[in-house]
Amino acid sequence: MATVSRPALRPRVEAFLNKERHGGWINGREVMGGGNATVTSIDPGTGLELARVADLTAEDVAAAVDAAAATFRSNAWSTLPINERCAKLHRLADVVEANQSDLAQIESMDAGKILSQAEGDVANFVDSIRYYADLAQHVQPRTVLAVKGHDAWTVRHPWGPCGFIIPWNFPFLLLGWGLGPALAAGNTVVVKPAEDTPLSTLYVARLAQEAGIPDGVINVVPGRGETTGAALSNNPKLKRMSFTGSPEVGRLVAESCGRNLVPVKCELGGKGAAVIFDDVDLDVTAQKLVEAITFHTGQVCCDATRWLVHEKIYDRFVDECVDRLRSVRIGHQCEADSEMGPVVSAKQRERVLGYLEKGVAGGAKLLLEGGAAQVEGCDGGFFVKPALLAGSLDNVAAREEIFGPVAYLGRFSSESEAVAMANDTDYGLANSVWTSDLARAQRVAEAFDCGNGWINAHNVIAHGIPYAGIKKSGMGGGVLSPETLFDYWRSISVARPLN
């Protein structure tokens, strides 16, 4: 079998990956931790080892939180004039941008992302840091209150050390979504990256030091969720916590934070619907939804995984999507002509294949078979084919999050029926409506029982538009907007009676 052709490693990437062992990053230095255990980072496209990373202990996590708290108290960051702090953040964005190619290659190989998509994630990180650095400078720290008989106002302060648990599907992009508002507001952070994809977070911690971010502002604690992640969410010295991942783990994190009365933000899963009316441009709509379900191999929480199609165009729409999905080029993420790479791990591949089996066993019809994919030269890679199922929306594959390139189809005859079908789910992250009737598009988008309603597009993510979930998809506030920045300030009311 031929060996897959991939770009040569960039010099700094090669030096980084050739380290015998990667430690965490605490108070500006690499820390191997108190134990000898490691987790292995795997290239999902080949199944081969990329790097070994320290599996930090609860004691190591406590040291990281203590370092973040001490740095916060030292005023090296929290009390810097806002223009100075944000200037440092702009330098961080500049340094990351200058190292975009290195970071993208690391992210692509670690997470299984098509290289162009990894480059987009790095660019999004840069945009997030700059967006919040600029926004923070336009917020007045004091707000005067018009209260009869009182001289009164509120003033905003950073909370202190904030914890972040980042998932494996968008490790670098979501790191930017968290660091941007937290650091711009003056907090310090402790980040626990996913055990499958820790490398880009560890790499950027060193770049932050190069950019002049003070030691102890950004701390990284790699390791397993049940040990390192649990130790972080259980730490009572944190002042805020943010978790992105599954509802099942989100409950555990929220429970831990609740015991310590630490405010927590949870961005969780989804089972998004695309409602497709009979007046759409069928070719354009089919192409956009095919691109959505195959983007990052369907490992996107806000993706459209339930396609609800008007009965008048259902058969034609299915035929068009099946043809397009069959032509998607599956390959190693570093191959220039690959359109869809692997899923992140063998465990995730088994999850996707298992849901296909359970869906069919529960009565679903396979419109496009899917299954494991074979890629020449990548015998150990974790590849799956796109799949389409149809049938009762009570089917397990229509109700539970699969996190792969799989969509479940249903048909409707009226607008009210379509809205009811879209809202009939335990999740509430993002739905989309597809129609040339903009009045109907507005009605349907506003009627969705979710945090985000999109029109004639899916996965519409932009800085300045609030992004959040309800029900099993999230709690504690959203991301990407001015409200997110305000989440990372605490407010104190000051009042003086005038009588």
Short mmCIF file of C-alpha atoms in Angstrom, two decimals:
data_model
loop_
_atom_site.label_atom_id
_atom_site.label_comp_id
_atom_site.label_asym_id
_atom_site.label_seq_id
_atom_site.Cartn_x
_atom_site.Cartn_y
_atom_site.Cartn_z
CA MET A 1 0.00 0.00 0.00
CA ALA A 2 1.34 3.43 -0.93
CA THR A 3 2.22 5.89 1.81
CA VAL A 4 0.14 9.04 1.87
CA SER A 5 1.93 12.11 0.53
CA ARG A 6 1.83 14.94 3.00
CA PRO A 7 3.65 18.27 3.23
CA ALA A 8 7.00 18.24 4.95
CA LEU A 9 6.85 19.45 8.52
CA ARG A 10 7.69 23.09 8.98
CA PRO A 11 10.94 23.49 10.96
CA ARG A 12 9.38 24.80 14.17
CA VAL A 13 6.59 22.21 13.95
CA GLU A 14 9.11 19.41 13.50
CA ALA A 15 11.13 20.61 16.48
CA PHE A 16 7.95 20.84 18.56
CA LEU A 17 6.69 17.38 17.66
CA ASN A 18 10.10 15.74 18.08
CA LYS A 19 10.12 16.46 21.81
CA GLU A 20 10.16 13.25 23.82
CA ARG A 21 7.40 14.52 26.10
CA HIS A 22 5.30 17.67 26.32
CA GLY A 23 4.48 19.14 29.69
CA GLY A 24 1.89 21.61 30.85
CA TRP A 25 2.51 25.35 31.01
CA ILE A 26 2.29 26.92 34.45
CA ASN A 27 3.50 30.37 35.44
CA GLY A 28 5.56 30.78 32.28
CA ARG A 29 7.42 27.48 32.28
CA GLU A 30 6.92 23.93 31.12
CA VAL A 31 5.84 21.58 33.91
CA MET A 32 5.99 17.80 33.53
CA GLY A 33 3.87 17.30 36.63
CA GLY A 34 3.99 15.15 39.69
CA GLY A 35 3.16 11.89 37.93
CA ASN A 36 4.74 9.91 35.12
CA ALA A 37 1.55 9.22 33.16
CA THR A 38 1.12 10.56 29.63
CA VAL A 39 -1.60 10.80 27.03
CA THR A 40 -0.74 10.13 23.39
CA SER A 41 -1.73 12.52 20.64
CA ILE A 42 -2.60 10.60 17.45
CA ASP A 43 -2.73 11.72 13.82
CA PRO A 44 -6.35 10.75 12.98
CA GLY A 45 -5.42 10.38 9.32
CA THR A 46 -2.89 7.62 9.91
CA GLY A 47 -3.47 6.39 13.45
CA LEU A 48 0.21 7.05 14.18
CA GLU A 49 1.59 8.77 17.25
CA LEU A 50 2.27 12.50 17.00
CA ALA A 51 3.37 13.31 20.54
CA ARG A 52 3.21 12.27 24.16
CA VAL A 53 1.80 14.78 26.59
CA ALA A 54 1.94 14.85 30.37
CA ASP A 55 -1.22 13.72 32.13
CA LEU A 56 -1.22 16.28 34.92
CA THR A 57 -2.50 15.44 38.39
CA ALA A 58 -4.96 17.22 40.66
CA GLU A 59 -1.99 18.69 42.53
CA ASP A 60 -0.62 20.10 39.27
CA VAL A 61 -3.99 21.67 38.49
CA ALA A 62 -4.09 23.23 41.95
CA ALA A 63 -0.64 24.71 41.34
CA ALA A 64 -1.83 26.19 38.04
CA VAL A 65 -4.88 27.79 39.67
CA ASP A 66 -2.68 29.13 42.46
CA ALA A 67 -0.32 30.62 39.87
CA ALA A 68 -3.22 32.28 38.03
CA ALA A 69 -4.57 33.64 41.32
CA ALA A 70 -1.17 34.97 42.41
CA THR A 71 -0.61 36.66 39.05
CA PHE A 72 -4.05 38.23 39.28
CA ARG A 73 -3.30 39.58 42.77
CA SER A 74 0.13 40.86 41.71
CA ASN A 75 -1.52 43.41 39.42
CA ALA A 76 0.78 42.40 36.56
CA TRP A 77 -2.32 42.06 34.39
CA SER A 78 -5.59 42.86 36.15
CA THR A 79 -4.84 46.51 36.95
CA LEU A 80 -2.91 47.42 33.83
CA PRO A 81 -4.46 50.43 32.12
CA ILE A 82 -6.91 49.05 29.60
CA ASN A 83 -4.99 50.43 26.64
CA GLU A 84 -1.78 48.73 27.80
CA ARG A 85 -3.47 45.40 28.41
CA CYS A 86 -5.18 45.48 25.04
CA ALA A 87 -1.95 46.50 23.31
CA LYS A 88 -0.39 43.31 24.68
CA LEU A 89 -3.35 41.32 23.37
CA HIS A 90 -2.87 42.86 19.94
CA ARG A 91 0.77 41.79 20.07
CA LEU A 92 -0.40 38.26 20.92
CA ALA A 93 -2.71 38.34 17.89
CA ASP A 94 0.16 39.59 15.72
CA VAL A 95 2.50 36.82 16.88
CA VAL A 96 -0.14 34.13 16.31
CA GLU A 97 -0.85 35.55 12.86
CA ALA A 98 2.88 35.48 12.03
CA ASN A 99 2.95 31.82 13.07
CA GLN A 100 -0.33 30.88 11.37
CA SER A 101 1.20 28.26 9.09
CA ASP A 102 2.92 26.47 11.98
CA LEU A 103 -0.19 26.49 14.14
CA ALA A 104 -2.42 25.36 11.27
CA GLN A 105 -0.16 22.41 10.51
CA ILE A 106 -0.16 21.38 14.17
CA GLU A 107 -3.94 21.73 14.38
CA SER A 108 -4.52 19.86 11.13
CA MET A 109 -2.39 16.89 12.15
CA ASP A 110 -3.67 16.78 15.76
CA ALA A 111 -7.40 17.24 15.11
CA GLY A 112 -7.71 15.72 11.63
CA LYS A 113 -8.82 19.02 10.09
CA ILE A 114 -8.41 19.78 6.42
CA LEU A 115 -5.42 22.16 6.35
CA SER A 116 -7.41 25.08 4.90
CA GLN A 117 -9.98 24.68 7.68
CA ALA A 118 -7.23 24.68 10.29
CA GLU A 119 -5.86 27.89 8.76
CA GLY A 120 -9.33 29.38 9.10
CA ASP A 121 -9.44 28.41 12.77
CA VAL A 122 -6.14 30.17 13.44
CA ALA A 123 -7.44 33.28 11.65
CA ASN A 124 -10.59 33.12 13.79
CA PHE A 125 -8.45 33.00 16.95
CA VAL A 126 -6.63 36.14 15.81
CA ASP A 127 -9.93 37.88 15.04
CA SER A 128 -11.32 36.94 18.47
CA ILE A 129 -8.35 38.39 20.35
CA ARG A 130 -8.47 41.62 18.34
CA TYR A 131 -12.26 41.92 18.57
CA TYR A 132 -12.30 41.78 22.37
CA ALA A 133 -9.16 43.89 22.76
CA ASP A 134 -10.80 46.65 20.72
CA LEU A 135 -14.22 46.22 22.35
CA ALA A 136 -12.84 46.43 25.90
CA GLN A 137 -11.34 49.83 25.19
CA HIS A 138 -14.74 51.25 24.28
CA VAL A 139 -16.51 50.20 27.50
CA GLN A 140 -16.67 52.72 30.32
CA PRO A 141 -15.83 50.99 33.61
CA ARG A 142 -18.38 53.13 35.48
CA THR A 143 -22.06 53.54 34.71
CA VAL A 144 -23.94 56.34 36.45
CA LEU A 145 -27.37 55.38 37.78
CA ALA A 146 -30.21 57.91 37.75
CA VAL A 147 -31.73 57.21 41.19
CA LYS A 148 -33.73 59.84 43.05
CA GLY A 149 -32.03 61.02 46.24
CA HIS A 150 -28.78 59.17 45.59
CA ASP A 151 -25.42 59.61 43.98
CA ALA A 152 -25.07 56.10 42.54
CA TRP A 153 -23.10 54.16 39.98
CA THR A 154 -21.76 50.73 39.14
CA VAL A 155 -18.14 49.86 38.44
CA ARG A 156 -16.76 46.76 36.73
CA HIS A 157 -13.82 44.63 37.87
CA PRO A 158 -12.30 41.39 36.52
CA TRP A 159 -13.24 38.29 38.47
CA GLY A 160 -9.84 36.63 38.91
CA PRO A 161 -8.63 33.20 37.75
CA CYS A 162 -11.01 31.64 35.20
CA GLY A 163 -11.07 27.99 34.16
CA PHE A 164 -11.64 26.72 30.62
CA ILE A 165 -12.23 23.17 29.41
CA ILE A 166 -11.86 23.12 25.62
CA PRO A 167 -13.22 20.33 23.34
CA TRP A 168 -11.40 18.40 20.63
CA ASN A 169 -13.39 19.49 17.58
CA PHE A 170 -12.29 23.16 17.46
CA PRO A 171 -9.45 23.33 19.99
CA PHE A 172 -7.74 26.48 18.73
CA LEU A 173 -10.75 28.44 17.52
CA LEU A 174 -12.62 27.90 20.80
CA LEU A 175 -9.51 28.75 22.79
CA GLY A 176 -9.68 32.19 21.16
CA TRP A 177 -13.38 32.50 21.97
CA GLY A 178 -12.53 31.98 25.64
CA LEU A 179 -9.21 33.80 26.01
CA GLY A 180 -10.35 36.89 24.11
CA PRO A 181 -13.04 38.16 26.51
CA ALA A 182 -11.46 36.77 29.68
CA LEU A 183 -8.06 38.37 29.12
CA ALA A 184 -9.42 41.63 27.72
CA ALA A 185 -11.45 42.02 30.90
CA GLY A 186 -8.30 41.57 33.02
CA ASN A 187 -8.69 37.99 34.24
CA THR A 188 -6.09 35.24 34.32
CA VAL A 189 -6.84 31.76 32.96
CA VAL A 190 -6.20 28.05 33.41
CA VAL A 191 -6.98 26.04 30.27
CA LYS A 192 -7.55 22.30 30.13
CA PRO A 193 -7.37 21.23 26.44
CA ALA A 194 -8.98 18.00 25.25
CA GLU A 195 -6.76 14.97 25.75
CA ASP A 196 -7.10 14.13 22.03
CA THR A 197 -6.02 17.58 20.78
CA PRO A 198 -3.77 19.45 23.25
CA LEU A 199 -0.93 20.49 20.94
CA SER A 200 -2.03 23.86 19.53
CA THR A 201 -2.91 25.13 23.02
CA LEU A 202 0.49 24.13 24.37
CA TYR A 203 2.20 25.75 21.39
CA VAL A 204 0.38 29.08 21.72
CA ALA A 205 1.22 29.31 25.43
CA ARG A 206 4.85 29.72 24.40
CA LEU A 207 3.90 32.25 21.74
CA ALA A 208 2.06 34.25 24.39
CA GLN A 209 5.28 34.50 26.34
CA GLU A 210 7.07 35.66 23.17
CA ALA A 211 4.35 38.29 22.73
CA GLY A 212 4.95 39.73 26.21
CA ILE A 213 1.91 38.33 28.05
CA PRO A 214 3.06 38.15 31.70
CA ASP A 215 3.85 34.73 33.15
CA GLY A 216 0.92 33.22 35.01
CA VAL A 217 -1.75 34.94 32.89
CA ILE A 218 -2.18 31.88 30.62
CA ASN A 219 -1.70 28.44 32.18
CA VAL A 220 -2.32 25.12 30.40
CA VAL A 221 -3.01 21.81 32.16
CA PRO A 222 -3.18 18.87 29.72
CA GLY A 223 -4.50 15.51 30.80
CA ARG A 224 -7.53 13.27 30.98
CA GLY A 225 -11.00 14.60 31.59
CA GLU A 226 -11.77 12.37 34.55
CA THR A 227 -8.64 13.51 36.41
CA THR A 228 -7.25 16.81 35.15
CA GLY A 229 -10.58 18.18 33.94
CA ALA A 230 -12.39 17.12 37.09
CA ALA A 231 -9.70 18.71 39.26
CA LEU A 232 -10.11 22.01 37.44
CA SER A 233 -13.90 22.14 37.64
CA ASN A 234 -13.73 21.16 41.34
CA ASN A 235 -11.22 23.86 42.30
CA PRO A 236 -12.89 26.34 44.69
CA LYS A 237 -10.33 29.07 43.97
CA LEU A 238 -11.65 29.64 40.46
CA LYS A 239 -13.88 32.68 40.06
CA ARG A 240 -15.52 31.63 36.79
CA MET A 241 -15.67 28.43 34.75
CA SER A 242 -16.38 27.75 31.08
CA PHE A 243 -16.95 24.31 29.58
CA THR A 244 -17.55 23.34 25.96
CA GLY A 245 -18.44 19.75 25.21
CA SER A 246 -21.18 17.16 25.63
CA PRO A 247 -24.29 17.64 27.80
CA GLU A 248 -23.30 14.56 29.79
CA VAL A 249 -19.94 16.00 30.87
CA GLY A 250 -21.44 19.49 31.09
CA ARG A 251 -23.75 18.27 33.85
CA LEU A 252 -20.77 17.00 35.84
CA VAL A 253 -18.88 20.28 35.41
CA ALA A 254 -21.94 22.34 36.39
CA GLU A 255 -22.49 20.13 39.42
CA SER A 256 -18.89 20.60 40.55
CA CYS A 257 -19.05 24.36 40.09
CA GLY A 258 -22.42 24.52 41.83
CA ARG A 259 -20.97 22.94 44.97
CA ASN A 260 -18.39 25.73 45.10
CA LEU A 261 -20.83 28.43 43.95
CA VAL A 262 -18.56 29.22 41.00
CA PRO A 263 -20.46 30.75 38.05
CA VAL A 264 -20.25 28.42 35.05
CA LYS A 265 -20.92 28.81 31.34
CA CYS A 266 -21.69 25.60 29.43
CA GLU A 267 -21.68 25.45 25.62
CA LEU A 268 -22.99 21.98 24.82
CA GLY A 269 -24.25 19.82 21.96
CA GLY A 270 -26.88 20.20 19.31
CA LYS A 271 -29.21 18.45 16.91
CA GLY A 272 -29.87 21.30 14.52
CA ALA A 273 -32.60 21.32 11.88
CA ALA A 274 -32.53 22.75 8.37
CA VAL A 275 -36.08 23.56 7.26
CA ILE A 276 -36.19 23.56 3.45
CA PHE A 277 -39.25 24.98 1.67
CA ASP A 278 -40.28 24.20 -1.89
CA ASP A 279 -39.31 27.63 -3.31
CA VAL A 280 -35.54 27.26 -2.77
CA ASP A 281 -32.87 27.09 -5.43
CA LEU A 282 -32.54 23.35 -5.03
CA ASP A 283 -28.99 23.01 -6.40
CA VAL A 284 -27.60 25.83 -4.24
CA THR A 285 -29.35 24.64 -1.08
CA ALA A 286 -28.26 21.05 -1.57
CA GLN A 287 -24.64 22.12 -2.06
CA LYS A 288 -24.61 24.33 1.02
CA LEU A 289 -26.05 21.61 3.26
CA VAL A 290 -23.68 19.00 1.85
CA GLU A 291 -20.80 21.35 2.65
CA ALA A 292 -22.19 21.90 6.14
CA ILE A 293 -22.52 18.21 7.02
CA THR A 294 -19.08 17.33 5.65
CA PHE A 295 -17.27 20.35 7.16
CA HIS A 296 -14.78 18.96 9.70
CA THR A 297 -16.38 15.57 9.00
CA GLY A 298 -19.61 16.65 10.69
CA GLN A 299 -17.94 17.16 14.07
CA VAL A 300 -19.69 20.48 14.62
CA CYS A 301 -22.15 20.97 17.49
CA CYS A 302 -24.28 23.56 15.69
CA ASP A 303 -24.47 21.62 12.42
CA ALA A 304 -27.69 20.85 10.54
CA THR A 305 -28.13 17.13 11.20
CA ARG A 306 -31.92 16.99 10.69
CA TRP A 307 -33.01 18.01 7.19
CA LEU A 308 -36.73 18.75 7.09
CA VAL A 309 -37.79 19.03 3.45
CA HIS A 310 -41.10 20.14 1.91
CA GLU A 311 -42.86 17.14 0.43
CA LYS A 312 -43.08 18.75 -3.04
CA ILE A 313 -39.30 18.73 -3.51
CA TYR A 314 -38.32 15.93 -1.13
CA ASP A 315 -37.41 13.28 -3.69
CA ARG A 316 -35.50 15.65 -5.97
CA PHE A 317 -33.64 17.13 -3.01
CA VAL A 318 -32.63 13.68 -1.75
CA ASP A 319 -31.36 12.63 -5.17
CA GLU A 320 -29.31 15.82 -5.51
CA CYS A 321 -27.73 15.47 -2.06
CA VAL A 322 -26.94 11.78 -2.54
CA ASP A 323 -25.14 12.51 -5.81
CA ARG A 324 -23.13 15.32 -4.26
CA LEU A 325 -22.20 13.38 -1.13
CA ARG A 326 -21.02 10.39 -3.17
CA SER A 327 -18.55 12.65 -4.96
CA VAL A 328 -16.95 14.08 -1.79
CA ARG A 329 -13.22 13.31 -1.83
CA ILE A 330 -12.23 11.64 1.46
CA GLY A 331 -8.54 11.68 2.29
CA HIS A 332 -5.78 12.53 4.70
CA GLN A 333 -6.26 16.02 6.06
CA CYS A 334 -2.90 17.19 4.70
CA GLU A 335 -3.64 16.08 1.14
CA ALA A 336 -4.35 19.13 -1.02
CA ASP A 337 -7.32 17.60 -2.84
CA SER A 338 -9.07 16.13 0.23
CA GLU A 339 -12.53 17.58 0.85
CA MET A 340 -13.25 15.61 4.02
CA GLY A 341 -10.74 14.19 6.47
CA PRO A 342 -11.03 11.62 9.27
CA VAL A 343 -12.96 11.83 12.50
CA VAL A 344 -10.79 12.57 15.50
CA SER A 345 -10.32 9.07 16.94
CA ALA A 346 -11.15 5.40 16.70
CA LYS A 347 -13.68 5.93 19.48
CA GLN A 348 -15.45 8.62 17.47
CA ARG A 349 -15.49 6.46 14.35
CA GLU A 350 -17.14 3.66 16.32
CA ARG A 351 -19.69 6.14 17.67
CA VAL A 352 -20.69 7.24 14.16
CA LEU A 353 -20.87 3.68 12.82
CA GLY A 354 -22.78 2.58 15.90
CA TYR A 355 -25.47 5.21 15.40
CA LEU A 356 -25.92 4.11 11.79
CA GLU A 357 -26.51 0.55 13.01
CA LYS A 358 -28.89 1.65 15.76
CA GLY A 359 -30.78 3.93 13.41
CA VAL A 360 -31.38 1.17 10.86
CA ALA A 361 -32.28 -1.29 13.60
CA GLY A 362 -34.86 1.25 14.80
CA GLY A 363 -36.51 1.44 11.39
CA ALA A 364 -34.63 4.20 9.58
CA LYS A 365 -34.11 3.89 5.82
CA LEU A 366 -30.59 4.33 4.48
CA LEU A 367 -30.71 6.83 1.64
CA LEU A 368 -26.90 6.86 1.48
CA GLU A 369 -25.19 3.95 3.18
CA GLY A 370 -22.16 5.58 4.77
CA GLY A 371 -19.90 3.32 6.81
CA ALA A 372 -16.15 3.04 7.22
CA ALA A 373 -14.02 4.50 4.41
CA GLN A 374 -10.72 3.18 3.13
CA VAL A 375 -8.09 5.72 2.11
CA GLU A 376 -5.02 4.57 0.20
CA GLY A 377 -1.90 4.87 2.31
CA CYS A 378 -3.91 5.56 5.48
CA ASP A 379 -4.78 2.08 6.71
CA GLY A 380 -4.79 3.23 10.34
CA GLY A 381 -6.84 6.37 9.76
CA PHE A 382 -10.28 6.99 11.23
CA PHE A 383 -12.30 7.62 8.08
CA VAL A 384 -16.06 7.37 7.55
CA LYS A 385 -18.29 8.03 4.55
CA PRO A 386 -21.17 10.54 4.59
CA ALA A 387 -24.55 8.97 5.28
CA LEU A 388 -28.21 9.96 4.96
CA LEU A 389 -31.05 8.33 6.86
CA ALA A 390 -34.81 8.93 6.77
CA GLY A 391 -37.91 7.85 8.61
CA SER A 392 -39.62 8.55 11.90
CA LEU A 393 -38.11 11.46 13.80
CA ASP A 394 -38.46 9.39 16.97
CA ASN A 395 -35.54 7.27 15.74
CA VAL A 396 -32.44 7.37 17.94
CA ALA A 397 -30.37 8.67 15.01
CA ALA A 398 -32.78 11.58 14.65
CA ARG A 399 -32.82 12.48 18.32
CA GLU A 400 -29.27 12.00 19.63
CA GLU A 401 -26.12 13.84 18.63
CA ILE A 402 -23.95 11.67 16.37
CA PHE A 403 -21.08 14.08 15.66
CA GLY A 404 -20.21 12.79 12.23
CA PRO A 405 -21.14 13.36 8.56
CA VAL A 406 -24.67 11.99 9.02
CA ALA A 407 -27.99 13.74 8.36
CA TYR A 408 -31.49 12.45 9.09
CA LEU A 409 -34.32 13.50 6.74
CA GLY A 410 -38.01 14.08 7.28
CA ARG A 411 -40.72 15.65 5.16
CA PHE A 412 -43.38 18.25 5.94
CA SER A 413 -46.35 19.84 4.19
CA SER A 414 -46.93 23.13 6.03
CA GLU A 415 -45.00 25.89 7.77
CA SER A 416 -46.51 25.15 11.17
CA GLU A 417 -45.68 21.46 10.82
CA ALA A 418 -42.09 22.28 9.89
CA VAL A 419 -41.60 24.53 12.93
CA ALA A 420 -43.09 21.93 15.24
CA MET A 421 -40.79 19.25 13.82
CA ALA A 422 -37.72 21.47 14.16
CA ASN A 423 -38.55 22.28 17.78
CA ASP A 424 -39.29 18.68 18.78
CA THR A 425 -35.88 17.98 20.31
CA ASP A 426 -34.16 18.10 23.67
CA TYR A 427 -31.45 20.30 22.14
CA GLY A 428 -31.67 24.00 21.33
CA LEU A 429 -28.53 25.32 19.68
CA ALA A 430 -29.07 26.31 16.03
CA ASN A 431 -31.59 25.79 13.23
CA SER A 432 -31.82 27.24 9.74
CA VAL A 433 -34.66 28.04 7.34
CA TRP A 434 -34.26 27.92 3.56
CA THR A 435 -36.74 29.84 1.40
CA SER A 436 -36.94 32.70 -1.11
CA ASP A 437 -39.84 34.20 0.89
CA LEU A 438 -38.03 36.49 3.34
CA ALA A 439 -41.19 37.23 5.34
CA ARG A 440 -41.65 33.50 5.92
CA ALA A 441 -37.94 33.15 6.65
CA GLN A 442 -38.22 35.74 9.42
CA ARG A 443 -41.34 34.12 10.91
CA VAL A 444 -39.78 30.67 11.00
CA ALA A 445 -36.38 31.79 12.26
CA GLU A 446 -38.00 33.69 15.13
CA ALA A 447 -40.22 30.71 15.99
CA PHE A 448 -37.32 28.31 16.47
CA ASP A 449 -36.89 26.99 20.01
CA CYS A 450 -33.13 27.46 20.05
CA GLY A 451 -30.42 30.04 20.59
CA ASN A 452 -29.65 30.75 16.93
CA GLY A 453 -31.90 30.96 13.86
CA TRP A 454 -30.20 31.27 10.48
CA ILE A 455 -31.67 32.18 7.09
CA ASN A 456 -30.53 30.54 3.82
CA ALA A 457 -27.25 29.51 5.43
CA HIS A 458 -26.02 27.32 8.25
CA ASN A 459 -23.13 27.69 10.71
CA VAL A 460 -23.36 31.50 10.59
CA ILE A 461 -20.70 32.52 13.12
CA ALA A 462 -19.56 36.15 13.34
CA HIS A 463 -17.99 38.27 16.06
CA GLY A 464 -20.66 40.58 17.43
CA ILE A 465 -23.61 38.19 16.97
CA PRO A 466 -24.49 36.43 20.25
CA TYR A 467 -24.14 32.65 20.00
CA ALA A 468 -25.66 30.48 22.72
CA GLY A 469 -27.80 27.43 23.33
CA ILE A 470 -30.83 26.56 25.41
CA LYS A 471 -32.19 23.29 26.82
CA LYS A 472 -29.51 20.56 26.53
CA SER A 473 -27.39 22.83 24.34
CA GLY A 474 -26.19 25.27 26.97
CA MET A 475 -26.55 27.41 30.05
CA GLY A 476 -24.89 30.38 31.69
CA GLY A 477 -24.65 32.77 28.75
CA GLY A 478 -23.25 32.78 25.25
CA VAL A 479 -20.13 33.72 23.35
CA LEU A 480 -18.86 35.99 20.56
CA SER A 481 -20.63 39.22 21.53
CA PRO A 482 -20.34 42.25 23.82
CA GLU A 483 -22.39 40.34 26.40
CA THR A 484 -19.58 37.78 26.58
CA LEU A 485 -17.06 40.44 27.55
CA PHE A 486 -19.41 41.67 30.29
CA ASP A 487 -19.62 38.09 31.63
CA TYR A 488 -15.95 38.35 32.57
CA TRP A 489 -16.44 41.46 34.68
CA ARG A 490 -18.13 41.50 38.05
CA SER A 491 -20.10 44.60 38.92
CA ILE A 492 -20.25 46.48 42.22
CA SER A 493 -22.89 49.09 43.00
CA VAL A 494 -21.78 52.22 44.82
CA ALA A 495 -24.33 54.56 46.39
CA ARG A 496 -24.32 57.73 48.54
CA PRO A 497 -27.59 59.06 49.94
CA LEU A 498 -28.02 62.77 49.23
CA ASN A 499 -30.41 63.43 52.14
#
